[in-house]
Amino acid sequence: MSQKSYTEEIVERSRKDSRLPVEKFGQNTYDLYCVPVEVYNKYKDEILRLSLSYQEWVAMEDDSVILQRVNQLTDTEIAAKIGLDEDTVRRIRCMAEWDIPMEVWRNAAEFKLRHRLEKPLGCTGRDIRNEPS
Amino acid sequence: MKEATERIKQLALDKGADAVGIASVAEIKKLVPQGYSPDDLLKGAKSVIVSGNRRYTSGTWFTSNIDVIHRQRAAMGGRDAVALAVARFIEKEYGYASISILPAMFDSGMNPVISLKVLAEVAGLGTRCMAGGIILSREHGLLGFVAVITTMELVPDSPLVEPVCPHPACVSMWERRKTTPCMEACSAIEGSIENSRLKEVRWFRQLCATRALTTMNGAYIRLLADIMDDPDPERRKYLAIGQARRYIEDPPGRGIWGRCIECMRVCPVNRNAIKLQH
């Protein structure tokens, strides 16, 4: 019978199948998925601006109905542009996409409720002003 | 090839699609970055069948209850069934490999594996509009798209010749006030119009995202970070069970994206399309 625990055996087998280099094994959970906080803070806004988080199109010169994308770079393209590796860019982007202050989420709900009250397409007798948004 | 193309389109319509078009993979490749083409998902892909379903009934657009509106999106499962039916039909009838592509198929984070907007645009189902680059249909207004990527060669449709956006009313508004109804409604939308055509379109997706994803599970995960950050156990408790918990209080529609349609509610193209249904 093996001296390894069942969990140790699972870990070992998962490492073998992952094909990752040895230095990637045994990392703490933060390092598995995240970049150092200072790296994140340094690059997150630039990456958001270059990625699909901010989208910009311009009219093509031939007057085609299809607009030409300006930024909207892939992680590979962003990595090449700012001098980071692709995996680091992806980790930063995936965190930054959700790293919007909670106030903006509250404001979103208020925006929808107020806009709907101001610009109703249909009218009912029900008072919805105090209903949740 | 023409007969097969027509059969496949008819099947999509019979299964409930409101609009269907075919996009050539060769044309799509001209518009998408490396790694995001149909043949990056299916080697040898030649065609993409794109179908669109109206997201809501006309009555839904007229109600003011936000919960009711966004739970209507749960009924859009029928749209996904169209893609699966088309993919299976092609494989069974013609023997070509096919993949159904549904919304919210993510590559990583919020990046899609492929842009359904580009597919729909190349298939001639609509054109990009000022409101966040949504593909707007003149006949149907806002559509929800699905697609089928296949190795089968089909007769492709072409992108529309005339843009759907801007509507003449929006051109007139732009000339007078340098804004449009969608821009006025939502600060995530910016752009400009020149010679009655869109000149620039800008979209702050992460602002739109908080509106489109309110009460979705991801929103609560964002809240969770702030809950854990509070050093006071009482305050943590109230953050978790107070009104902020509404971010997880939508079990029937937990995974539904697209929980804000304010730009489309004021869009003249979309409003005309809603009227057409009466």
Short mmCIF file of C-alpha atoms in Angstrom, two decimals:
data_model
loop_
_atom_site.label_atom_id
_atom_site.label_comp_id
_atom_site.label_asym_id
_atom_site.label_seq_id
_atom_site.Cartn_x
_atom_site.Cartn_y
_atom_site.Cartn_z
CA MET A 1 0.00 0.00 0.00
CA SER A 2 1.23 3.46 -0.86
CA GLN A 3 2.70 5.63 1.93
CA LYS A 4 1.07 8.69 0.41
CA SER A 5 -2.28 9.91 1.60
CA TYR A 6 -5.12 9.84 -0.88
CA THR A 7 -4.99 13.65 -1.17
CA GLU A 8 -1.24 13.63 -1.80
CA GLU A 9 -1.77 11.11 -4.54
CA ILE A 10 -4.46 13.27 -6.15
CA VAL A 11 -2.14 16.30 -5.99
CA GLU A 12 0.69 14.35 -7.58
CA ARG A 13 -1.47 12.99 -10.36
CA SER A 14 -2.96 16.44 -11.06
CA ARG A 15 0.56 17.93 -11.31
CA LYS A 16 1.62 15.26 -13.79
CA ASP A 17 -1.38 15.89 -16.04
CA SER A 18 -1.11 19.68 -15.85
CA ARG A 19 2.28 19.67 -17.67
CA LEU A 20 3.23 22.78 -15.68
CA PRO A 21 6.86 23.47 -14.76
CA VAL A 22 7.94 22.44 -11.24
CA GLU A 23 8.12 26.02 -9.97
CA LYS A 24 4.36 26.34 -10.49
CA PHE A 25 3.62 23.62 -7.93
CA GLY A 26 2.84 24.30 -4.27
CA GLN A 27 1.81 27.93 -4.77
CA ASN A 28 -0.60 29.55 -2.34
CA THR A 29 -4.11 30.25 -3.58
CA TYR A 30 -3.42 33.94 -4.22
CA ASP A 31 -0.46 33.18 -6.46
CA LEU A 32 -2.44 30.55 -8.34
CA TYR A 33 -4.79 33.14 -9.75
CA CYS A 34 -3.57 36.66 -9.03
CA VAL A 35 -0.65 38.96 -9.67
CA PRO A 36 1.10 40.99 -6.94
CA VAL A 37 -1.12 43.86 -5.80
CA GLU A 38 1.41 46.51 -6.88
CA VAL A 39 1.54 45.05 -10.40
CA TYR A 40 -2.27 44.97 -10.51
CA ASN A 41 -2.59 48.58 -9.38
CA LYS A 42 0.06 49.76 -11.83
CA TYR A 43 -1.50 48.23 -14.93
CA LYS A 44 -5.23 47.69 -14.33
CA ASP A 45 -6.50 50.98 -15.78
CA GLU A 46 -4.28 50.79 -18.85
CA ILE A 47 -5.39 47.22 -19.50
CA LEU A 48 -9.08 48.11 -19.06
CA ARG A 49 -8.72 50.96 -21.55
CA LEU A 50 -7.06 48.72 -24.14
CA SER A 51 -9.37 45.73 -23.72
CA LEU A 52 -13.05 45.14 -24.53
CA SER A 53 -13.89 47.02 -21.33
CA TYR A 54 -13.66 50.24 -23.33
CA GLN A 55 -14.79 49.90 -26.92
CA GLU A 56 -14.27 52.42 -29.65
CA TRP A 57 -15.11 52.25 -33.35
CA VAL A 58 -14.68 54.71 -36.18
CA ALA A 59 -16.24 54.89 -39.63
CA MET A 60 -14.18 53.28 -42.38
CA GLU A 61 -12.93 55.51 -45.16
CA ASP A 62 -14.87 53.53 -47.79
CA ASP A 63 -18.17 54.45 -46.05
CA SER A 64 -18.89 50.78 -45.34
CA VAL A 65 -21.62 50.09 -42.78
CA ILE A 66 -19.08 48.05 -40.84
CA LEU A 67 -17.21 50.21 -38.36
CA GLN A 68 -13.54 49.73 -37.66
CA ARG A 69 -12.52 48.83 -34.12
CA VAL A 70 -9.91 51.13 -32.58
CA ASN A 71 -8.74 49.50 -29.35
CA GLN A 72 -10.44 46.31 -28.10
CA LEU A 73 -7.18 44.38 -28.06
CA THR A 74 -6.80 40.73 -27.14
CA ASP A 75 -4.69 39.78 -24.13
CA THR A 76 -1.90 38.80 -26.53
CA GLU A 77 -2.03 42.19 -28.24
CA ILE A 78 -2.14 44.08 -24.92
CA ALA A 79 0.81 42.06 -23.62
CA ALA A 80 2.87 42.97 -26.67
CA LYS A 81 1.90 46.64 -26.38
CA ILE A 82 2.68 47.20 -22.71
CA GLY A 83 5.49 44.71 -22.24
CA LEU A 84 3.89 42.16 -19.93
CA ASP A 85 3.33 38.48 -20.57
CA GLU A 86 -0.10 37.36 -21.73
CA ASP A 87 -0.95 35.42 -18.57
CA THR A 88 -0.25 38.47 -16.39
CA VAL A 89 -2.45 40.64 -18.60
CA ARG A 90 -5.27 38.08 -18.42
CA ARG A 91 -5.05 37.85 -14.62
CA ILE A 92 -5.13 41.64 -14.27
CA ARG A 93 -8.00 42.05 -16.75
CA CYS A 94 -10.16 39.35 -15.19
CA MET A 95 -9.82 40.97 -11.75
CA ALA A 96 -10.19 44.54 -12.98
CA GLU A 97 -13.39 43.83 -14.90
CA TRP A 98 -15.17 43.21 -11.60
CA ASP A 99 -13.21 45.73 -9.56
CA ILE A 100 -15.73 48.52 -9.94
CA PRO A 101 -16.69 50.28 -6.67
CA MET A 102 -19.96 49.10 -5.10
CA GLU A 103 -21.32 52.61 -5.38
CA VAL A 104 -21.45 52.19 -9.15
CA TRP A 105 -23.59 49.06 -8.67
CA ARG A 106 -25.97 50.97 -6.39
CA ASN A 107 -26.07 53.81 -8.90
CA ALA A 108 -26.90 51.30 -11.65
CA ALA A 109 -30.05 50.17 -9.86
CA GLU A 110 -31.08 53.76 -9.16
CA PHE A 111 -30.43 54.76 -12.77
CA LYS A 112 -32.67 52.01 -14.10
CA LEU A 113 -35.51 52.80 -11.72
CA ARG A 114 -35.42 56.55 -12.26
CA HIS A 115 -35.02 56.35 -16.03
CA ARG A 116 -37.93 53.97 -16.25
CA LEU A 117 -40.11 56.34 -14.22
CA GLU A 118 -39.10 59.31 -16.35
CA LYS A 119 -39.44 57.58 -19.73
CA PRO A 120 -42.30 55.10 -19.46
CA LEU A 121 -43.33 53.43 -22.69
CA GLY A 122 -46.58 52.21 -21.21
CA CYS A 123 -48.69 53.30 -18.29
CA THR A 124 -50.30 51.22 -15.60
CA GLY A 125 -52.14 52.26 -12.46
CA ARG A 126 -49.55 50.60 -10.26
CA ASP A 127 -47.22 52.80 -8.24
CA ILE A 128 -43.78 51.32 -8.79
CA ARG A 129 -41.76 54.05 -7.18
CA ASN A 130 -41.04 52.04 -4.10
CA GLU A 131 -40.52 48.71 -5.80
CA PRO A 132 -37.02 47.23 -5.89
CA SER A 133 -34.76 47.86 -8.82
CA MET B 1 -25.59 24.36 -51.98
CA LYS B 2 -28.32 26.95 -52.49
CA GLU B 3 -31.07 24.45 -51.67
CA ALA B 4 -29.26 23.29 -48.52
CA THR B 5 -28.78 26.90 -47.45
CA GLU B 6 -32.49 27.61 -47.81
CA ARG B 7 -33.44 24.42 -45.95
CA ILE B 8 -31.19 25.32 -43.04
CA LYS B 9 -32.51 28.87 -42.86
CA GLN B 10 -36.08 27.63 -42.97
CA LEU B 11 -35.37 25.18 -40.17
CA ALA B 12 -34.09 28.01 -37.97
CA LEU B 13 -37.24 30.04 -38.68
CA ASP B 14 -39.46 27.00 -38.03
CA LYS B 15 -37.71 26.48 -34.71
CA GLY B 16 -38.57 30.00 -33.63
CA ALA B 17 -35.91 32.36 -34.98
CA ASP B 18 -37.15 35.79 -36.05
CA ALA B 19 -34.25 36.37 -38.42
CA VAL B 20 -31.52 34.19 -39.89
CA GLY B 21 -28.47 34.84 -42.07
CA ILE B 22 -25.30 33.12 -43.21
CA ALA B 23 -21.83 34.58 -42.67
CA SER B 24 -18.77 33.45 -44.56
CA VAL B 25 -15.84 32.52 -42.34
CA ALA B 26 -13.47 34.14 -44.83
CA GLU B 27 -15.28 37.48 -44.38
CA ILE B 28 -15.39 37.18 -40.59
CA LYS B 29 -11.62 36.60 -40.48
CA LYS B 30 -11.07 40.05 -41.98
CA LEU B 31 -12.72 41.66 -38.94
CA VAL B 32 -11.66 39.67 -35.88
CA PRO B 33 -8.31 39.40 -34.09
CA GLN B 34 -6.20 36.28 -34.29
CA GLY B 35 -7.61 33.51 -32.13
CA TYR B 36 -11.23 34.67 -32.31
CA SER B 37 -12.29 33.37 -35.70
CA PRO B 38 -14.81 30.53 -36.25
CA ASP B 39 -12.03 28.28 -37.54
CA ASP B 40 -10.15 28.80 -34.27
CA LEU B 41 -13.06 26.95 -32.66
CA LEU B 42 -13.71 24.43 -35.44
CA LYS B 43 -10.91 23.56 -37.83
CA GLY B 44 -12.02 23.86 -41.43
CA ALA B 45 -15.09 25.99 -40.61
CA LYS B 46 -16.56 27.52 -43.75
CA SER B 47 -19.88 29.04 -42.72
CA VAL B 48 -21.71 30.45 -39.75
CA ILE B 49 -25.49 30.38 -39.49
CA VAL B 50 -26.61 33.26 -37.28
CA SER B 51 -30.14 33.55 -35.96
CA GLY B 52 -31.78 36.28 -33.95
CA ASN B 53 -34.75 36.21 -31.63
CA ARG B 54 -36.61 39.18 -30.28
CA ARG B 55 -35.60 39.43 -26.67
CA TYR B 56 -38.99 40.45 -25.34
CA THR B 57 -42.62 40.57 -26.33
CA SER B 58 -43.93 44.05 -27.12
CA GLY B 59 -45.82 44.07 -23.84
CA THR B 60 -42.58 43.53 -21.94
CA TRP B 61 -41.17 46.76 -23.33
CA PHE B 62 -44.22 48.60 -22.00
CA THR B 63 -44.04 47.45 -18.41
CA SER B 64 -42.15 49.50 -15.87
CA ASN B 65 -41.32 46.67 -13.47
CA ILE B 66 -37.64 45.92 -13.87
CA ASP B 67 -37.79 42.47 -12.26
CA VAL B 68 -40.57 41.38 -14.59
CA ILE B 69 -38.68 42.65 -17.61
CA HIS B 70 -35.43 40.91 -16.88
CA ARG B 71 -36.97 37.62 -15.87
CA GLN B 72 -38.53 37.56 -19.33
CA ARG B 73 -35.01 36.88 -20.52
CA ALA B 74 -35.23 33.45 -18.93
CA ALA B 75 -37.66 32.55 -21.70
CA MET B 76 -34.87 33.10 -24.22
CA GLY B 77 -33.80 29.48 -23.78
CA GLY B 78 -35.77 28.89 -26.97
CA ARG B 79 -33.17 30.89 -28.82
CA ASP B 80 -30.44 28.52 -27.68
CA ALA B 81 -32.58 25.58 -28.82
CA VAL B 82 -32.61 27.02 -32.35
CA ALA B 83 -28.83 26.81 -32.54
CA LEU B 84 -28.72 23.27 -31.23
CA ALA B 85 -31.45 22.15 -33.64
CA VAL B 86 -29.64 23.71 -36.61
CA ALA B 87 -26.28 22.19 -35.62
CA ARG B 88 -27.78 18.71 -35.25
CA PHE B 89 -29.72 19.05 -38.52
CA ILE B 90 -26.56 19.88 -40.47
CA GLU B 91 -24.65 16.99 -38.95
CA LYS B 92 -27.47 14.49 -39.50
CA GLU B 93 -28.62 15.61 -42.95
CA TYR B 94 -25.35 16.67 -44.53
CA GLY B 95 -22.63 15.10 -42.43
CA TYR B 96 -20.67 18.29 -41.62
CA ALA B 97 -19.29 19.03 -38.16
CA SER B 98 -21.15 21.86 -36.44
CA ILE B 99 -20.96 23.73 -33.12
CA SER B 100 -23.69 25.85 -31.58
CA ILE B 101 -22.48 29.17 -30.19
CA LEU B 102 -24.57 30.72 -27.46
CA PRO B 103 -24.33 34.04 -25.61
CA ALA B 104 -22.18 34.13 -22.48
CA MET B 105 -19.65 31.60 -23.81
CA PHE B 106 -16.60 33.18 -22.25
CA ASP B 107 -12.98 32.81 -23.15
CA SER B 108 -11.74 34.38 -19.91
CA GLY B 109 -13.28 37.07 -17.72
CA MET B 110 -15.89 38.87 -19.77
CA ASN B 111 -14.22 38.20 -23.11
CA PRO B 112 -16.36 36.02 -25.37
CA VAL B 113 -14.90 33.06 -27.26
CA ILE B 114 -16.16 34.72 -30.41
CA SER B 115 -18.09 37.90 -31.13
CA LEU B 116 -21.75 37.15 -31.89
CA LYS B 117 -22.04 40.81 -32.87
CA VAL B 118 -19.48 40.44 -35.67
CA LEU B 119 -21.12 37.20 -36.83
CA ALA B 120 -24.56 38.84 -36.97
CA GLU B 121 -23.20 41.90 -38.75
CA VAL B 122 -21.46 39.86 -41.45
CA ALA B 123 -24.59 37.69 -41.84
CA GLY B 124 -26.55 40.84 -42.66
CA LEU B 125 -28.85 40.73 -39.65
CA GLY B 126 -28.21 44.34 -38.68
CA THR B 127 -25.55 46.97 -38.18
CA ARG B 128 -23.73 48.37 -35.18
CA CYS B 129 -25.53 51.20 -33.47
CA MET B 130 -24.46 54.07 -31.28
CA ALA B 131 -25.71 52.25 -28.19
CA GLY B 132 -22.70 50.20 -27.23
CA GLY B 133 -22.18 48.79 -30.69
CA ILE B 134 -25.28 46.59 -30.38
CA ILE B 135 -26.27 45.03 -33.70
CA LEU B 136 -29.63 46.58 -34.40
CA SER B 137 -32.17 45.18 -36.86
CA ARG B 138 -34.41 47.57 -38.75
CA GLU B 139 -37.28 45.06 -38.75
CA HIS B 140 -36.87 43.56 -35.28
CA GLY B 141 -34.96 46.14 -33.25
CA LEU B 142 -32.99 44.50 -30.45
CA LEU B 143 -32.30 40.83 -31.14
CA GLY B 144 -30.61 38.13 -29.11
CA PHE B 145 -28.24 36.16 -31.32
CA VAL B 146 -27.02 32.58 -31.43
CA ALA B 147 -24.90 30.95 -34.13
CA VAL B 148 -23.81 27.65 -35.59
CA ILE B 149 -20.29 27.25 -36.91
CA THR B 150 -20.02 24.53 -39.52
CA THR B 151 -17.51 23.06 -41.95
CA MET B 152 -20.29 23.03 -44.56
CA GLU B 153 -20.01 25.53 -47.39
CA LEU B 154 -23.22 27.53 -47.61
CA VAL B 155 -24.31 30.51 -49.69
CA PRO B 156 -23.33 33.52 -47.57
CA ASP B 157 -25.38 36.65 -47.09
CA SER B 158 -23.72 40.05 -47.20
CA PRO B 159 -23.59 42.79 -44.61
CA LEU B 160 -26.38 45.34 -45.04
CA VAL B 161 -25.72 48.14 -47.51
CA GLU B 162 -27.42 50.88 -45.51
CA PRO B 163 -26.77 51.34 -41.78
CA VAL B 164 -29.71 50.84 -39.43
CA CYS B 165 -28.36 53.48 -37.03
CA PRO B 166 -28.61 56.47 -36.85
CA HIS B 167 -32.37 56.89 -37.26
CA PRO B 168 -33.33 60.20 -38.99
CA ALA B 169 -34.78 61.43 -35.67
CA CYS B 170 -31.39 60.86 -34.03
CA VAL B 171 -29.58 62.67 -36.85
CA SER B 172 -31.87 65.62 -36.35
CA MET B 173 -31.31 65.55 -32.58
CA TRP B 174 -27.54 65.36 -33.10
CA GLU B 175 -27.60 68.37 -35.43
CA ARG B 176 -29.52 70.41 -32.89
CA ARG B 177 -28.04 69.26 -29.60
CA LYS B 178 -24.99 67.06 -30.30
CA THR B 179 -26.57 64.11 -28.54
CA THR B 180 -28.86 61.17 -29.31
CA PRO B 181 -31.62 59.50 -27.26
CA CYS B 182 -29.33 56.62 -26.24
CA MET B 183 -26.46 58.94 -25.29
CA GLU B 184 -28.83 61.12 -23.33
CA ALA B 185 -30.20 58.06 -21.51
CA CYS B 186 -26.90 56.44 -20.56
CA SER B 187 -23.44 57.80 -19.83
CA ALA B 188 -21.81 54.56 -20.99
CA ILE B 189 -22.53 55.69 -24.56
CA GLU B 190 -20.62 58.35 -26.50
CA GLY B 191 -19.98 59.10 -30.12
CA SER B 192 -20.56 61.40 -33.04
CA ILE B 193 -22.53 61.58 -36.28
CA GLU B 194 -21.33 63.09 -39.54
CA ASN B 195 -23.25 63.28 -42.82
CA SER B 196 -26.07 61.24 -41.28
CA ARG B 197 -23.70 58.34 -40.55
CA LEU B 198 -22.03 57.15 -37.38
CA LYS B 199 -18.55 58.65 -37.29
CA GLU B 200 -17.39 57.45 -33.87
CA VAL B 201 -18.88 55.08 -31.33
CA ARG B 202 -17.50 54.75 -27.80
CA TRP B 203 -18.77 52.43 -25.10
CA PHE B 204 -17.72 52.21 -21.46
CA ARG B 205 -18.53 48.54 -21.04
CA GLN B 206 -17.66 48.37 -17.34
CA LEU B 207 -20.25 51.05 -16.59
CA CYS B 208 -22.79 49.22 -18.76
CA ALA B 209 -21.81 45.99 -16.98
CA THR B 210 -22.97 47.20 -13.56
CA ARG B 211 -26.34 47.98 -15.13
CA ALA B 212 -26.56 44.86 -17.27
CA LEU B 213 -25.49 42.57 -14.43
CA THR B 214 -27.32 44.04 -11.42
CA THR B 215 -28.75 41.25 -9.23
CA MET B 216 -26.54 38.67 -10.92
CA ASN B 217 -24.34 36.29 -8.95
CA GLY B 218 -21.19 38.11 -10.10
CA ALA B 219 -22.49 41.29 -8.50
CA TYR B 220 -22.74 39.56 -5.14
CA ILE B 221 -19.21 38.24 -5.49
CA ARG B 222 -18.11 41.83 -5.94
CA LEU B 223 -20.01 42.73 -2.77
CA LEU B 224 -18.44 39.81 -0.92
CA ALA B 225 -15.02 41.43 -1.14
CA ASP B 226 -16.37 44.51 0.64
CA ILE B 227 -18.18 42.40 3.25
CA MET B 228 -14.96 40.59 4.15
CA ASP B 229 -13.13 43.89 4.25
CA ASP B 230 -15.24 45.27 7.10
CA PRO B 231 -13.50 44.64 10.45
CA ASP B 232 -16.72 44.78 12.53
CA PRO B 233 -18.66 41.46 12.69
CA GLU B 234 -21.99 43.24 13.20
CA ARG B 235 -21.44 45.45 10.19
CA ARG B 236 -20.34 42.40 8.16
CA LYS B 237 -23.58 40.67 9.11
CA TYR B 238 -25.72 43.58 8.07
CA LEU B 239 -23.82 44.00 4.84
CA ALA B 240 -24.54 40.36 4.07
CA ILE B 241 -28.23 40.33 4.98
CA GLY B 242 -29.19 43.96 4.48
CA GLN B 243 -30.60 45.41 1.31
CA ALA B 244 -27.34 44.68 -0.49
CA ARG B 245 -28.35 41.03 -0.54
CA ARG B 246 -30.64 41.88 -3.44
CA TYR B 247 -27.57 41.15 -5.54
CA ILE B 248 -28.27 37.47 -5.00
CA GLU B 249 -32.03 37.56 -4.72
CA ASP B 250 -32.90 36.59 -8.24
CA PRO B 251 -32.77 32.78 -8.32
CA PRO B 252 -34.73 32.29 -11.55
CA GLY B 253 -32.45 34.59 -13.46
CA ARG B 254 -29.15 34.22 -11.65
CA GLY B 255 -27.13 33.71 -14.80
CA ILE B 256 -28.95 36.17 -17.02
CA TRP B 257 -26.90 38.91 -18.61
CA GLY B 258 -28.49 41.94 -20.18
CA ARG B 259 -30.48 43.36 -17.26
CA CYS B 260 -30.60 46.89 -18.61
CA ILE B 261 -32.30 47.97 -21.80
CA GLU B 262 -32.63 51.69 -21.17
CA CYS B 263 -30.68 52.64 -24.31
CA MET B 264 -32.99 50.45 -26.38
CA ARG B 265 -36.17 51.70 -24.73
CA VAL B 266 -35.49 55.17 -26.11
CA CYS B 267 -34.05 54.07 -29.47
CA PRO B 268 -36.33 55.15 -32.36
CA VAL B 269 -35.31 52.13 -34.47
CA ASN B 270 -36.21 49.75 -31.67
CA ARG B 271 -39.41 51.58 -30.83
CA ASN B 272 -40.54 51.32 -34.44
CA ALA B 273 -39.80 47.61 -34.39
CA ILE B 274 -41.88 47.19 -31.25
CA LYS B 275 -44.77 48.98 -32.92
CA LEU B 276 -44.56 46.66 -35.91
CA GLN B 277 -45.56 43.80 -33.62
CA HIS B 278 -49.00 45.29 -32.90
#
